[in-house]
JSON list of C-alpha atoms in Angstrom, two decimals:
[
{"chain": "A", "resi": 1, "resn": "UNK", "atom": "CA", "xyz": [-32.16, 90.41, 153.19]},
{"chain": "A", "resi": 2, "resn": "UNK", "atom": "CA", "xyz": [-28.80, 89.35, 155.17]},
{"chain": "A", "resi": 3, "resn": "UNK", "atom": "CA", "xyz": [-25.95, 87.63, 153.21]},
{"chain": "A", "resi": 4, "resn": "UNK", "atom": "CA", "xyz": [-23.60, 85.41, 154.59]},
{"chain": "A", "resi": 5, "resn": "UNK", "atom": "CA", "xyz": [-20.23, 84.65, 152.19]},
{"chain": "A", "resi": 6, "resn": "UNK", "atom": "CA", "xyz": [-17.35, 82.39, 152.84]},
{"chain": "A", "resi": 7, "resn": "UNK", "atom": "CA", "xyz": [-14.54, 81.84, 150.53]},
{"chain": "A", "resi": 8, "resn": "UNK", "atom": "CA", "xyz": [-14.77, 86.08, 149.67]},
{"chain": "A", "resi": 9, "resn": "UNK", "atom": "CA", "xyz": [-11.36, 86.97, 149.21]},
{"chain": "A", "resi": 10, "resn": "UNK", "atom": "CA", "xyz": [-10.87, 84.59, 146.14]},
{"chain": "A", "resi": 11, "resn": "UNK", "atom": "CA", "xyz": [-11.21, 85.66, 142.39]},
{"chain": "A", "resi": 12, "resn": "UNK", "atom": "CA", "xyz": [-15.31, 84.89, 142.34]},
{"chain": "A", "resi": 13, "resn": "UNK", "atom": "CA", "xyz": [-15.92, 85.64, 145.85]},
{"chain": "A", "resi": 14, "resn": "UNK", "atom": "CA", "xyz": [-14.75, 89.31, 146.26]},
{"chain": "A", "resi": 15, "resn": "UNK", "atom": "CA", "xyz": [-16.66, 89.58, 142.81]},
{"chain": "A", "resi": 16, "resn": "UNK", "atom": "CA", "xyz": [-19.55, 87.64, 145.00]},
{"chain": "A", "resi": 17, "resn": "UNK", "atom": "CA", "xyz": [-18.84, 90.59, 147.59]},
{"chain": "A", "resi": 18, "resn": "UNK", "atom": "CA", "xyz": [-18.46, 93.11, 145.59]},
{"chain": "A", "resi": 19, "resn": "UNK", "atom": "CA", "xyz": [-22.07, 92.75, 143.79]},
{"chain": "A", "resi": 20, "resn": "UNK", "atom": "CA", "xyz": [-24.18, 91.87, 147.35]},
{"chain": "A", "resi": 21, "resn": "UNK", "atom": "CA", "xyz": [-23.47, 95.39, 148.45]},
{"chain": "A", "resi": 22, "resn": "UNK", "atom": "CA", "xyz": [-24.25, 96.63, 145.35]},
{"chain": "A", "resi": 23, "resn": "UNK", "atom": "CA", "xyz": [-27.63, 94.75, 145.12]},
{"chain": "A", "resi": 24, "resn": "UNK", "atom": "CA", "xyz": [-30.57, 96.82, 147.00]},
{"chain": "A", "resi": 25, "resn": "UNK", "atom": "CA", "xyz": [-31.95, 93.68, 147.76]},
{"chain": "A", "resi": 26, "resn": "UNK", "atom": "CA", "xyz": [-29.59, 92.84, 150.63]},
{"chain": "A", "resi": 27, "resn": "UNK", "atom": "CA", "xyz": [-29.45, 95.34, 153.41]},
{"chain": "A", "resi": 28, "resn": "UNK", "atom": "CA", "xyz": [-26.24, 93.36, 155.39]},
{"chain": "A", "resi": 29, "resn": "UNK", "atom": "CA", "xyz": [-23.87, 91.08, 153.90]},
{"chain": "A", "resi": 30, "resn": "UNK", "atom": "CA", "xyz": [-21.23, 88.93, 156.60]},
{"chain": "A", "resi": 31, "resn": "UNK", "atom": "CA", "xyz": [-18.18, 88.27, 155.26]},
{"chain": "A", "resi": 32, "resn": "UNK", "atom": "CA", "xyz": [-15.91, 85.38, 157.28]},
{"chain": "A", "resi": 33, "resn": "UNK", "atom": "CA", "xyz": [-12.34, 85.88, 156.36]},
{"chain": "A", "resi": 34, "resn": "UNK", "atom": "CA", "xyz": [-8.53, 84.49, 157.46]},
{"chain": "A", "resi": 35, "resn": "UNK", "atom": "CA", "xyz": [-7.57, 88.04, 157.32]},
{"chain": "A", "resi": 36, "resn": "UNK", "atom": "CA", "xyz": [-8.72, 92.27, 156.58]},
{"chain": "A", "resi": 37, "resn": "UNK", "atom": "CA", "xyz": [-9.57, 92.43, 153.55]},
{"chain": "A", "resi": 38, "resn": "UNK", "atom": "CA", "xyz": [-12.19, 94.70, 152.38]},
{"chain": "A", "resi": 39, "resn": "UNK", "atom": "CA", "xyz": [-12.84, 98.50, 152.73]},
{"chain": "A", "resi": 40, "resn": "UNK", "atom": "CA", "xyz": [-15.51, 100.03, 154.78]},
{"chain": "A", "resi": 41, "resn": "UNK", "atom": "CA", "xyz": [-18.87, 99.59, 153.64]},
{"chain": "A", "resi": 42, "resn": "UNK", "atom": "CA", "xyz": [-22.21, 100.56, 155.33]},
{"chain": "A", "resi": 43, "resn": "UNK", "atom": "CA", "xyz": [-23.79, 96.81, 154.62]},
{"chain": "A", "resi": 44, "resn": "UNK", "atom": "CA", "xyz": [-20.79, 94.93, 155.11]},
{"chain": "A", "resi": 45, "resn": "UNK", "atom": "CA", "xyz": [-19.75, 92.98, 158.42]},
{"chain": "A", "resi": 46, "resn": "UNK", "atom": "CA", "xyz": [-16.23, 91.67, 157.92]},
{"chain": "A", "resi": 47, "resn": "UNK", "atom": "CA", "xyz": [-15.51, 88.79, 160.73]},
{"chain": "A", "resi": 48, "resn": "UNK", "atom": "CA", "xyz": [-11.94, 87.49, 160.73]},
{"chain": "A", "resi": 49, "resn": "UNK", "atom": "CA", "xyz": [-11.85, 83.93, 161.51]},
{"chain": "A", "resi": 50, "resn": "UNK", "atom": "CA", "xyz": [-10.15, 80.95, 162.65]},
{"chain": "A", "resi": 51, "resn": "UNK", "atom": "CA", "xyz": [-11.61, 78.37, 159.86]},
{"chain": "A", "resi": 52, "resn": "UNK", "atom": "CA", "xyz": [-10.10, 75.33, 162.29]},
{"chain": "A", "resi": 53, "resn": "UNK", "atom": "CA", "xyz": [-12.73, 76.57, 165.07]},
{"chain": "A", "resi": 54, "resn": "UNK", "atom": "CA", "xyz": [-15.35, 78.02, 162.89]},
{"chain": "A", "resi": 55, "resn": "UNK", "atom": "CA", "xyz": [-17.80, 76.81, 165.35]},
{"chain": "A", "resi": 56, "resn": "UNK", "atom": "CA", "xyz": [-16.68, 79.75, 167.67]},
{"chain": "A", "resi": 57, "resn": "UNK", "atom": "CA", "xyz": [-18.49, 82.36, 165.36]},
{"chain": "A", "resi": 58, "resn": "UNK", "atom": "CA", "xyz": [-21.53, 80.83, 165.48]},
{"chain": "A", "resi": 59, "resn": "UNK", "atom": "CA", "xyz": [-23.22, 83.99, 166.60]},
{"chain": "A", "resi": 60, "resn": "UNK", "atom": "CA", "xyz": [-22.00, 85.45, 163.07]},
{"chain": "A", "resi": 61, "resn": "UNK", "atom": "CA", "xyz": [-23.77, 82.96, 161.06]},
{"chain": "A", "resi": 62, "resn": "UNK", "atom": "CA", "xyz": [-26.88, 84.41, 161.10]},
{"chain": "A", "resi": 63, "resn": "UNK", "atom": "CA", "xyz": [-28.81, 85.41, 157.85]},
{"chain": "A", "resi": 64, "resn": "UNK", "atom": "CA", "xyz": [-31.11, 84.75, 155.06]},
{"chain": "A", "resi": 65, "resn": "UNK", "atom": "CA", "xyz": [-29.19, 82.88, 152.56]},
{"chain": "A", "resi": 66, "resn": "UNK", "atom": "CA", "xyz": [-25.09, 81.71, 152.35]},
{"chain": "A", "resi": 67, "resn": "UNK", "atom": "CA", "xyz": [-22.54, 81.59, 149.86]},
{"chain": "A", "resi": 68, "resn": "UNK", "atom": "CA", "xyz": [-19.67, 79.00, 149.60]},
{"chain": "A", "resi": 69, "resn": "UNK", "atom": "CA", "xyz": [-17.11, 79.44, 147.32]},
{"chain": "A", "resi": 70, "resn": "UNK", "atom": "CA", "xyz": [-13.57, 78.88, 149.48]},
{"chain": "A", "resi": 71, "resn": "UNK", "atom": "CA", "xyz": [-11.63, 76.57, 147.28]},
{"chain": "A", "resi": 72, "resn": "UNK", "atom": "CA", "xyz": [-7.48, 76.68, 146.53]},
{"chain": "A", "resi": 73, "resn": "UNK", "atom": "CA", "xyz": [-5.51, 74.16, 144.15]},
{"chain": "A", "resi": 74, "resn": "UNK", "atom": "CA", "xyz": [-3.64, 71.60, 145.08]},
{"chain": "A", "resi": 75, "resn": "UNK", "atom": "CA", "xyz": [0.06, 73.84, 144.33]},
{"chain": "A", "resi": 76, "resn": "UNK", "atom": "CA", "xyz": [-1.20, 76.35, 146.68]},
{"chain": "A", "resi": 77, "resn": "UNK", "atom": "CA", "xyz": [-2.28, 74.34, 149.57]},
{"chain": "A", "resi": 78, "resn": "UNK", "atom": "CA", "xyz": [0.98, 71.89, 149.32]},
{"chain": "A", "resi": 79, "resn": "UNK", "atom": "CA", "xyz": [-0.82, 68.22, 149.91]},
{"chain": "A", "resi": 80, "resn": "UNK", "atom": "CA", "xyz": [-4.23, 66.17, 148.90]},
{"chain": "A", "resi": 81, "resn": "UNK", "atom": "CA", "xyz": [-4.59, 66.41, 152.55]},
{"chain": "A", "resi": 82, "resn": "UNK", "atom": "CA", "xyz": [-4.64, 69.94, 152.85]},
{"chain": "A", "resi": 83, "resn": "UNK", "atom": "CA", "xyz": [-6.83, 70.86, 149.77]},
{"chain": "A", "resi": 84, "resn": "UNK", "atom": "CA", "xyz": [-9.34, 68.56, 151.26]},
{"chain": "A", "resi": 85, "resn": "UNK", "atom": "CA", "xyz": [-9.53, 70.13, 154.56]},
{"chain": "A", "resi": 86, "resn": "UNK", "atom": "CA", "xyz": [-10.05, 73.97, 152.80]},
{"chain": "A", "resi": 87, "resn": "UNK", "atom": "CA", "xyz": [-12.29, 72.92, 150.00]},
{"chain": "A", "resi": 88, "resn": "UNK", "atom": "CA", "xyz": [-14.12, 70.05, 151.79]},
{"chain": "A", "resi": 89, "resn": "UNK", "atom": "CA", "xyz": [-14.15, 70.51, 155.48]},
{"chain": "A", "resi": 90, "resn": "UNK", "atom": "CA", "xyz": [-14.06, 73.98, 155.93]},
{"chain": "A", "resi": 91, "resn": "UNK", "atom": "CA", "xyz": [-17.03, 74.48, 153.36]},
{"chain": "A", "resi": 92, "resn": "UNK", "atom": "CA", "xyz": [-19.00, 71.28, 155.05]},
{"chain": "A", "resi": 93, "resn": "UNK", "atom": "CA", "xyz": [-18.21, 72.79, 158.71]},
{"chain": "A", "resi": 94, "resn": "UNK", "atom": "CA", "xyz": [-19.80, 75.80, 157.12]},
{"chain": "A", "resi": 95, "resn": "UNK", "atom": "CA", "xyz": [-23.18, 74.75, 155.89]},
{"chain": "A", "resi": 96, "resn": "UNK", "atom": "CA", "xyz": [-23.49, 72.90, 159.10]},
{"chain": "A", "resi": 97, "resn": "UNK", "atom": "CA", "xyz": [-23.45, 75.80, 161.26]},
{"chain": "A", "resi": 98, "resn": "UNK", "atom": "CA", "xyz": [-25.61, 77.86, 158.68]},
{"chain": "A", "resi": 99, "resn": "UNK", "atom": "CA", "xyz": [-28.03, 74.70, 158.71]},
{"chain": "A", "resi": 100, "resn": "UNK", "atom": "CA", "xyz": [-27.89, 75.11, 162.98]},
{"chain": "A", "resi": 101, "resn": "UNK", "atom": "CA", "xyz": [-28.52, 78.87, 162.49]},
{"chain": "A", "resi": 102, "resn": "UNK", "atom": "CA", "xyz": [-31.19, 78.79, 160.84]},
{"chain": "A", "resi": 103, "resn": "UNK", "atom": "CA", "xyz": [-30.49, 79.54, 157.68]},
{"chain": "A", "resi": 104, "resn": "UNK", "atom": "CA", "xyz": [-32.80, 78.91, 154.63]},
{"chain": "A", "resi": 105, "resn": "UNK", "atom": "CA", "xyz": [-30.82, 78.62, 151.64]},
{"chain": "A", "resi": 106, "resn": "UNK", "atom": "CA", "xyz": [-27.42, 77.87, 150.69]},
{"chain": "A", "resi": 107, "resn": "UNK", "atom": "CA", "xyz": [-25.48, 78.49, 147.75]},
{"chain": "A", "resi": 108, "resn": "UNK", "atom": "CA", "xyz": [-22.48, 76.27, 146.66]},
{"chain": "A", "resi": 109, "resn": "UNK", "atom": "CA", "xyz": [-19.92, 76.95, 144.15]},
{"chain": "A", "resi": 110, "resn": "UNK", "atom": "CA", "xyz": [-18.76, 73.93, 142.74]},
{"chain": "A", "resi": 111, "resn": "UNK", "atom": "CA", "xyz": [-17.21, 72.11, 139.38]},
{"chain": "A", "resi": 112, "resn": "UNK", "atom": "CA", "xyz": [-18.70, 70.59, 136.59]},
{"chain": "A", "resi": 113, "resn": "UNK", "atom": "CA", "xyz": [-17.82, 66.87, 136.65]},
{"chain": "A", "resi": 114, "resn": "UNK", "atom": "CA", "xyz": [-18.27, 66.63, 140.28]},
{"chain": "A", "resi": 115, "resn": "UNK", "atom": "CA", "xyz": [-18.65, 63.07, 141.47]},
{"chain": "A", "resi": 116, "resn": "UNK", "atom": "CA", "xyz": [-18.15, 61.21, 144.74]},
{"chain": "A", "resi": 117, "resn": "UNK", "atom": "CA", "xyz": [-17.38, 57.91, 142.99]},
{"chain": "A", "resi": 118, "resn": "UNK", "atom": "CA", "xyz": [-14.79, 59.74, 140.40]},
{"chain": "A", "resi": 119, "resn": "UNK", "atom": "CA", "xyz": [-11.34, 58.55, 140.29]},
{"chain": "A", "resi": 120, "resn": "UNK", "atom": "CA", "xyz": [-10.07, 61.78, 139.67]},
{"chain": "A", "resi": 121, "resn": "UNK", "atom": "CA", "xyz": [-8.84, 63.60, 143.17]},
{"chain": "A", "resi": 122, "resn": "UNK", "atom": "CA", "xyz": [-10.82, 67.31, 142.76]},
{"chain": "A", "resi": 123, "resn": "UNK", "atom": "CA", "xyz": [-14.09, 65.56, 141.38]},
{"chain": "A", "resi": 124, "resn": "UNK", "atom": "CA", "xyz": [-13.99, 62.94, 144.22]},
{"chain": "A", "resi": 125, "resn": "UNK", "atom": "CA", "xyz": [-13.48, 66.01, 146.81]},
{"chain": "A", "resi": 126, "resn": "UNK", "atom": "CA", "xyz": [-16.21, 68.38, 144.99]},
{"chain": "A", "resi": 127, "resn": "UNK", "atom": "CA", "xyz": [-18.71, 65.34, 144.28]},
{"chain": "A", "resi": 128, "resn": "UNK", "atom": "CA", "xyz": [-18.45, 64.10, 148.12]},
{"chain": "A", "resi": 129, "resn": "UNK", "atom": "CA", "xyz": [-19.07, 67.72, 149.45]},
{"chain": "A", "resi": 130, "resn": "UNK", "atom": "CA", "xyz": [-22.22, 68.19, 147.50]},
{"chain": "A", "resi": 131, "resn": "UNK", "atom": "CA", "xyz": [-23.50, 64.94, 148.65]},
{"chain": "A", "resi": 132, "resn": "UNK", "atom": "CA", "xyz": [-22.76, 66.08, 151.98]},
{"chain": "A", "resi": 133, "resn": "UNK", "atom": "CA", "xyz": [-24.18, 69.42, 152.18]},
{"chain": "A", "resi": 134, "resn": "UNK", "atom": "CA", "xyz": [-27.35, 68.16, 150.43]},
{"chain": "A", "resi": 135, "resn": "UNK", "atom": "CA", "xyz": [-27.78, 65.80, 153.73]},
{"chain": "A", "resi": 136, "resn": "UNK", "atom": "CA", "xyz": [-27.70, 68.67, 156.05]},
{"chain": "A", "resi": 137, "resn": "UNK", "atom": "CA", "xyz": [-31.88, 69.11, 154.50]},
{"chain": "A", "resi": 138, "resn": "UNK", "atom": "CA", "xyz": [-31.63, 73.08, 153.73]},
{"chain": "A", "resi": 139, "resn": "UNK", "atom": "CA", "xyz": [-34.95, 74.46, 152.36]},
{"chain": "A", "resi": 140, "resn": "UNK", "atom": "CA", "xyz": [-33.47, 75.72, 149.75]},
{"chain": "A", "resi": 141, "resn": "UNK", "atom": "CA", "xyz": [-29.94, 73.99, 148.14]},
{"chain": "A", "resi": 142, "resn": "UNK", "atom": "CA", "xyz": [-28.62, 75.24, 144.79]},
{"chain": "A", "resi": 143, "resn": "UNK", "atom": "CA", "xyz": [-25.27, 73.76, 143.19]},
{"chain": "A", "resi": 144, "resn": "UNK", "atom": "CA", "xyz": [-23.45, 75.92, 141.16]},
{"chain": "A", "resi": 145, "resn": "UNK", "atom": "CA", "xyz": [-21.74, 73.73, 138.02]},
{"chain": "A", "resi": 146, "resn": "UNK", "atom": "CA", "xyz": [-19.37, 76.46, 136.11]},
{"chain": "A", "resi": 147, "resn": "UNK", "atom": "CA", "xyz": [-16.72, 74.58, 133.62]},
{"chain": "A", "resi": 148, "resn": "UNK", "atom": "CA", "xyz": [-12.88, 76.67, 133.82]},
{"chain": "A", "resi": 149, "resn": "UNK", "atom": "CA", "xyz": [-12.86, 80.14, 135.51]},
{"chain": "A", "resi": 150, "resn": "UNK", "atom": "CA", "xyz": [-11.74, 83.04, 133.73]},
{"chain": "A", "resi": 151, "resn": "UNK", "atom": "CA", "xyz": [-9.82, 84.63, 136.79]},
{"chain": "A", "resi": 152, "resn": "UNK", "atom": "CA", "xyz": [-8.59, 88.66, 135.82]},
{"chain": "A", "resi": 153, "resn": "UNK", "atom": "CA", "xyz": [-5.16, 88.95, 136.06]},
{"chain": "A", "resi": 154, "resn": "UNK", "atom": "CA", "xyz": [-4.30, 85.62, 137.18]},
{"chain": "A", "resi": 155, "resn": "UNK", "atom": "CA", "xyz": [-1.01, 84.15, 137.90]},
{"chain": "A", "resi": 156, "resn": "UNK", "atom": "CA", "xyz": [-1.18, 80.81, 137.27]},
{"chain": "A", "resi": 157, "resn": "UNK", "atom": "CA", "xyz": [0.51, 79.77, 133.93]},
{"chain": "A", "resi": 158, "resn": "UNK", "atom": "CA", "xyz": [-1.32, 76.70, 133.49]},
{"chain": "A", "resi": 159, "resn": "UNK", "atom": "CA", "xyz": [-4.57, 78.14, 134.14]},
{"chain": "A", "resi": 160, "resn": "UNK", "atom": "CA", "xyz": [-4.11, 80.58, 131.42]},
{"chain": "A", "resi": 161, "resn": "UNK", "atom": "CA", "xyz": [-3.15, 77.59, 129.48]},
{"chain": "A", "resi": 162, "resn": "UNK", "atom": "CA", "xyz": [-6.14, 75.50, 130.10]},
{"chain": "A", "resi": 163, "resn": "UNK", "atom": "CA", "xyz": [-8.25, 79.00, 129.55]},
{"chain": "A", "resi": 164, "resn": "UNK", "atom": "CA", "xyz": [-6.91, 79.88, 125.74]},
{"chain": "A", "resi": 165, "resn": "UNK", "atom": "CA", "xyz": [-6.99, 75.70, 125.12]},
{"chain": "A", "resi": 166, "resn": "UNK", "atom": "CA", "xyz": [-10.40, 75.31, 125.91]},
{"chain": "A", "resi": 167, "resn": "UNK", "atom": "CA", "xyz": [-11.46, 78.08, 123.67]},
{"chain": "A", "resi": 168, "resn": "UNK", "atom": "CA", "xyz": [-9.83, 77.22, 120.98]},
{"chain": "A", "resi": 169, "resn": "UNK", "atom": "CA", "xyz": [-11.43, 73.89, 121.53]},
{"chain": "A", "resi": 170, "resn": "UNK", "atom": "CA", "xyz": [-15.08, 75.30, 122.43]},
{"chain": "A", "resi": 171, "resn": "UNK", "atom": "CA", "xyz": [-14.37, 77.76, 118.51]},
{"chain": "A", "resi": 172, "resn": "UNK", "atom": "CA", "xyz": [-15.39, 74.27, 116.92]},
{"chain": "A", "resi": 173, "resn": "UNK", "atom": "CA", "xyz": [-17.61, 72.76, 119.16]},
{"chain": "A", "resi": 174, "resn": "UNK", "atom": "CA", "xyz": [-15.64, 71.06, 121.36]},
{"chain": "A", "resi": 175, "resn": "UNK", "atom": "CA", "xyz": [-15.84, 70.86, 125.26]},
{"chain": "A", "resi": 176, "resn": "UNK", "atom": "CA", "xyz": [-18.18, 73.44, 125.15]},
{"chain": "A", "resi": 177, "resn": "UNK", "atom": "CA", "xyz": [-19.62, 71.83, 128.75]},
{"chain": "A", "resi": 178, "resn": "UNK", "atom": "CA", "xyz": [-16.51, 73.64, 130.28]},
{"chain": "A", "resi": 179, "resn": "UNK", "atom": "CA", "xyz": [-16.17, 76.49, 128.53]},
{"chain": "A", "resi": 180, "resn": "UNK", "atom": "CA", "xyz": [-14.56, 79.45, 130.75]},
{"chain": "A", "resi": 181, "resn": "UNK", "atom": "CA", "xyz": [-17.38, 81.58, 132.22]},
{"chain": "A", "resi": 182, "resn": "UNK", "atom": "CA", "xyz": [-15.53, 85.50, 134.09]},
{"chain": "A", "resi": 183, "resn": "UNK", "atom": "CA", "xyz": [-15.79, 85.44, 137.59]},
{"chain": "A", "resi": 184, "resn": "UNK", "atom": "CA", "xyz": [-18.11, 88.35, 136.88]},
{"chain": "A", "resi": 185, "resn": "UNK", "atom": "CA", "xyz": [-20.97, 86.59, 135.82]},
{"chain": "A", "resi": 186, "resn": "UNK", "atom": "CA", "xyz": [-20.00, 83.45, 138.06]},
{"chain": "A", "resi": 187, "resn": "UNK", "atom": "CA", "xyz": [-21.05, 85.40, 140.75]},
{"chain": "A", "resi": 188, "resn": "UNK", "atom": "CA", "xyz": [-23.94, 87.16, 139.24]},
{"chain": "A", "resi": 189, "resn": "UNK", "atom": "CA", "xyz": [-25.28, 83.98, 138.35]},
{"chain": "A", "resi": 190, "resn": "UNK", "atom": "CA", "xyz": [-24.70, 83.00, 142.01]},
{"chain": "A", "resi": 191, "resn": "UNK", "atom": "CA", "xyz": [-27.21, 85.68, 143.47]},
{"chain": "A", "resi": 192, "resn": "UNK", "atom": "CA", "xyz": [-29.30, 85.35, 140.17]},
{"chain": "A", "resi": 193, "resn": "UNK", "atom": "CA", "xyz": [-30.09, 81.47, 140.83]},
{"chain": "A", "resi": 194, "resn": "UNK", "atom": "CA", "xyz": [-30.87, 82.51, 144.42]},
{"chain": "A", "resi": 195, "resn": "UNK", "atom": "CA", "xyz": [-34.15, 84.40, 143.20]},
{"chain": "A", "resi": 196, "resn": "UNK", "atom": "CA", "xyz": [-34.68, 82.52, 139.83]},
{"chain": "A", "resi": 197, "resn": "UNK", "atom": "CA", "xyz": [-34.75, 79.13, 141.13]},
{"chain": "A", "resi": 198, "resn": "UNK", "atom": "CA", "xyz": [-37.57, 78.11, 143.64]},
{"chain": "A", "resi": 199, "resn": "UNK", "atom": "CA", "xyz": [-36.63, 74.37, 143.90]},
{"chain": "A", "resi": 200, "resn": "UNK", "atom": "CA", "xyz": [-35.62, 72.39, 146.86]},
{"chain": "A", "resi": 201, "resn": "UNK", "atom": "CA", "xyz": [-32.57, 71.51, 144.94]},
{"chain": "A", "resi": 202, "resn": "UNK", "atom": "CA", "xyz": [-31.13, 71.94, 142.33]},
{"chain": "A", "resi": 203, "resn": "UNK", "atom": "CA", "xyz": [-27.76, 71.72, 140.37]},
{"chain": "A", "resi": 204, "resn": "UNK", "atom": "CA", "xyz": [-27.32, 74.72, 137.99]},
{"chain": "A", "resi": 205, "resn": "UNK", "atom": "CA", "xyz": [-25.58, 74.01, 135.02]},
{"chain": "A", "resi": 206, "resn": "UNK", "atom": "CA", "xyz": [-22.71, 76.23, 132.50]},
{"chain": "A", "resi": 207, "resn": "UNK", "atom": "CA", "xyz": [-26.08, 76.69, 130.07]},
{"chain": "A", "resi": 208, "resn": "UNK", "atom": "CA", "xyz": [-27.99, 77.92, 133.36]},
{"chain": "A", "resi": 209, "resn": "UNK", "atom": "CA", "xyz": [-25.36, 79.78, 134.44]},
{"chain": "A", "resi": 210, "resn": "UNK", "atom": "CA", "xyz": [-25.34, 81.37, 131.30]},
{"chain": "A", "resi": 211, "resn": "UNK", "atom": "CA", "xyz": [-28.75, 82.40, 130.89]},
{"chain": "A", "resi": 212, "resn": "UNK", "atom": "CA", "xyz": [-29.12, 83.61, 134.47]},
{"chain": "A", "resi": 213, "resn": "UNK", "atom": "CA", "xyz": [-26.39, 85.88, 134.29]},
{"chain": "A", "resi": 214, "resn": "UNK", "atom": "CA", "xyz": [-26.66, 87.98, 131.06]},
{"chain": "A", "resi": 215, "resn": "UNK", "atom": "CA", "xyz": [-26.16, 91.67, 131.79]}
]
């Protein structure tokens, strides 16, 4: 099977890399990136890209099933603006072209508490992409819901905050809806829900998440 991934040099999507090449399943596995970023590998093709004229690589978009899982936070990319054009219109740009294609199935990382109608800036953004994608009519869409991401090594204070807060919280029941999941089995559970789940659509829970990606 062919693999197409965007959003692969982040925490969960070199892990996303990392484990397609490893899985004997997939024979080729496209990577589109700003930038070099991986080694040489025998199944991988790394495409460096222009994300503001991602219709150009067209021709590269060509596979069996896609990944999303380019995101940033709002520090990083400096506005509301610009966190909505990398983690909504990049992403939607995206599963258009894999939609024109031909591509079957499509695999979006997103948040629990995603909602189009939220008041809250990130759910509003994550909520109105999912909507969005799931117009496009892929055969096969599958949501991915995880709660906080335990990144290794990260460098964001607050994360690490929000990470040793939540299971502190989660030790007594609390919150346990967004407890941290590694970025390990995140993307496990990615590739896992591609061949567990045979549904049109479907939104995969922390609990599913879980389950699918027990090693």
């Amino acid at each position: 099977m062919k693999a197409i991934v965007i959003g692969g040099t982040g925490a969960t999507g070199k892990e996303l890399v990392t484990q397609l090449l490893n899985d004997t399943r997939f024979k080729e596995v496209t990577a589109l990136v700003r930038r070099p970023y991986f080694g040489g590998h025998i199944k991988l093709k790394e495409i460096i890209v222009d994300f503001d004229k991602l219709e150009e690589y067209i021709d590269d978009i060509q596979g069996d099933v896609a990944f999303s899982c380019l995101g940033t936070t709002l520090k990083d990319a400096g506005g509301k603006e610009a966190q909505w054009r990398v983690d909504h219109d990049y992403q939607l740009k995206f599963a258009a072209l894999c939609k024109e294609s031909g591509v079957d199935s499509f695999i979006l990382l997103s948040a629990a508490g995603a909602d189009s109608k939220s008041m809250i800036f990130y759910n509003k953004m994550k909520g109105t992409l999912e909507e969005s994608v799931k117009a496009l009519g892929f055969n096969k869409l599958l949501i991915i819901h995880p709660g906080a991401i335990d990144r290794p090594n990260t460098t964001r204070t607050g994360e690490k905050w929000m990470i040793k807060v939540l299971r502190s919280l989660n030790s007594v029941g609390i919150l346990r809806g967004y407890a941290a999941i590694s970025t390990r089995r995140l993307a496990l559970a990615m590739i896992n829900a591609y061949f567990s789940y045979q549904e049109t659509f479907k939104i995969v829970n922390l609990k599913e998440i879980k389950s699918i990606s027990k090693s």
